[in-house]
Amino acid sequence: MEIMRKRGKIKKWGNTKGIVLPKAILSNADLKNIENVNITVETQPDGKKRIVIEDVTEDKKELLEDLVGTVNLPKDLDVKTERAERKQKRLVKHELHH
């Protein structure tokens, strides 16, 4: 089902190419500036190709649901403390190299 269609242009940016997506398209798709997306090229039965851009939020939820129960974490694990300790180790390592 088609909801909205706008024209665009492929433009060169440095060594890459990109398409500027109109604000109306992004708004209609409910996509934000920093949102991660999956980009897929589909070939239609008539040989035409189309690019599909999908929000990956649902994929993350499905992945987390699939992982539940596959990893056994210690009951006394404090994620904030672990992150702080790893950050401190990286800072110390960085200081030693400079």
CSV table of C-alpha atoms in Angstrom, one decimal:
chain,number,residue,atom,x,y,z
A,1,MET,CA,0.0,0.0,0.0
A,2,GLU,CA,1.4,3.4,-1.0
A,3,ILE,CA,1.1,6.1,1.5
A,4,MET,CA,3.2,8.9,0.1
A,5,ARG,CA,5.5,9.5,-2.9
A,6,LYS,CA,8.0,12.3,-3.4
A,7,ARG,CA,10.8,12.7,-6.0
A,8,GLY,CA,14.4,12.9,-4.9
A,9,LYS,CA,17.9,13.0,-6.4
A,10,ILE,CA,21.0,10.9,-5.8
A,11,LYS,CA,23.9,13.2,-4.9
A,12,LYS,CA,27.6,12.7,-4.4
A,13,TRP,CA,29.0,13.5,-0.9
A,14,GLY,CA,32.7,12.9,-0.8
A,15,ASN,CA,33.4,9.4,-1.9
A,16,THR,CA,29.9,8.2,-1.3
A,17,LYS,CA,26.4,8.9,-2.7
A,18,GLY,CA,23.2,9.7,-0.8
A,19,ILE,CA,19.6,10.6,-1.2
A,20,VAL,CA,18.1,13.6,0.8
A,21,LEU,CA,14.8,12.4,2.2
A,22,PRO,CA,12.1,15.1,2.3
A,23,LYS,CA,10.9,16.1,5.8
A,24,ALA,CA,7.3,15.0,4.9
A,25,ILE,CA,8.6,11.4,4.1
A,26,LEU,CA,10.6,11.2,7.3
A,27,SER,CA,7.7,12.5,9.3
A,28,ASN,CA,5.2,10.2,7.6
A,29,ALA,CA,7.5,7.2,8.3
A,30,ASP,CA,7.9,8.5,11.9
A,31,LEU,CA,11.8,8.4,11.6
A,32,LYS,CA,14.0,10.6,13.6
A,33,ASN,CA,17.4,12.1,12.7
A,34,ILE,CA,19.6,9.7,14.7
A,35,GLU,CA,17.5,6.6,14.2
A,36,ASN,CA,19.1,3.4,13.0
A,37,VAL,CA,17.5,1.8,9.9
A,38,ASN,CA,17.8,-1.3,7.8
A,39,ILE,CA,18.2,-0.6,4.1
A,40,THR,CA,17.3,-3.4,1.7
A,41,VAL,CA,17.2,-3.6,-2.1
A,42,GLU,CA,14.3,-5.7,-3.4
A,43,THR,CA,14.0,-7.0,-6.9
A,44,GLN,CA,10.4,-7.1,-8.1
A,45,PRO,CA,9.1,-9.9,-10.4
A,46,ASP,CA,9.2,-7.5,-13.4
A,47,GLY,CA,12.9,-6.9,-12.7
A,48,LYS,CA,12.5,-3.4,-11.2
A,49,LYS,CA,14.4,-2.7,-8.0
A,50,ARG,CA,13.3,-0.7,-5.0
A,51,ILE,CA,15.1,0.4,-1.8
A,52,VAL,CA,13.2,-0.2,1.4
A,53,ILE,CA,14.2,1.7,4.6
A,54,GLU,CA,12.9,0.1,7.8
A,55,ASP,CA,13.1,1.2,11.5
A,56,VAL,CA,15.2,-1.4,13.4
A,57,THR,CA,13.6,-0.8,16.8
A,58,GLU,CA,11.4,-3.9,16.4
A,59,ASP,CA,14.5,-6.0,15.4
A,60,LYS,CA,16.2,-5.0,18.6
A,61,LYS,CA,13.2,-6.0,20.7
A,62,GLU,CA,13.0,-9.4,18.9
A,63,LEU,CA,16.8,-9.9,19.4
A,64,LEU,CA,16.5,-9.2,23.1
A,65,GLU,CA,13.6,-11.6,23.4
A,66,ASP,CA,15.5,-14.3,21.5
A,67,LEU,CA,18.5,-13.8,23.9
A,68,VAL,CA,16.5,-14.0,27.1
A,69,GLY,CA,17.6,-17.1,28.9
A,70,THR,CA,20.7,-17.8,26.7
A,71,VAL,CA,23.1,-15.9,28.9
A,72,ASN,CA,23.3,-16.5,32.6
A,73,LEU,CA,24.5,-13.3,34.4
A,74,PRO,CA,25.6,-13.3,38.0
A,75,LYS,CA,22.7,-12.4,40.4
A,76,ASP,CA,24.9,-9.7,42.1
A,77,LEU,CA,25.9,-8.0,38.8
A,78,ASP,CA,25.6,-4.2,38.9
A,79,VAL,CA,25.7,-2.9,35.4
A,80,LYS,CA,26.5,0.7,36.4
A,81,THR,CA,29.4,-0.4,38.5
A,82,GLU,CA,30.7,-2.7,35.7
A,83,ARG,CA,30.5,0.1,33.1
A,84,ALA,CA,32.3,2.6,35.4
A,85,GLU,CA,35.1,0.1,36.1
A,86,ARG,CA,35.5,-0.6,32.3
A,87,LYS,CA,35.6,3.1,31.6
A,88,GLN,CA,38.2,3.7,34.2
A,89,LYS,CA,40.4,0.8,32.8
A,90,ARG,CA,40.1,2.4,29.3
A,91,LEU,CA,41.1,5.8,30.7
A,92,VAL,CA,44.1,4.4,32.5
A,93,LYS,CA,45.2,2.4,29.4
A,94,HIS,CA,44.8,5.5,27.2
A,95,GLU,CA,47.0,7.6,29.7
A,96,LEU,CA,49.7,4.9,29.6
A,97,HIS,CA,50.0,5.1,25.8
A,98,HIS,CA,50.3,8.9,25.7
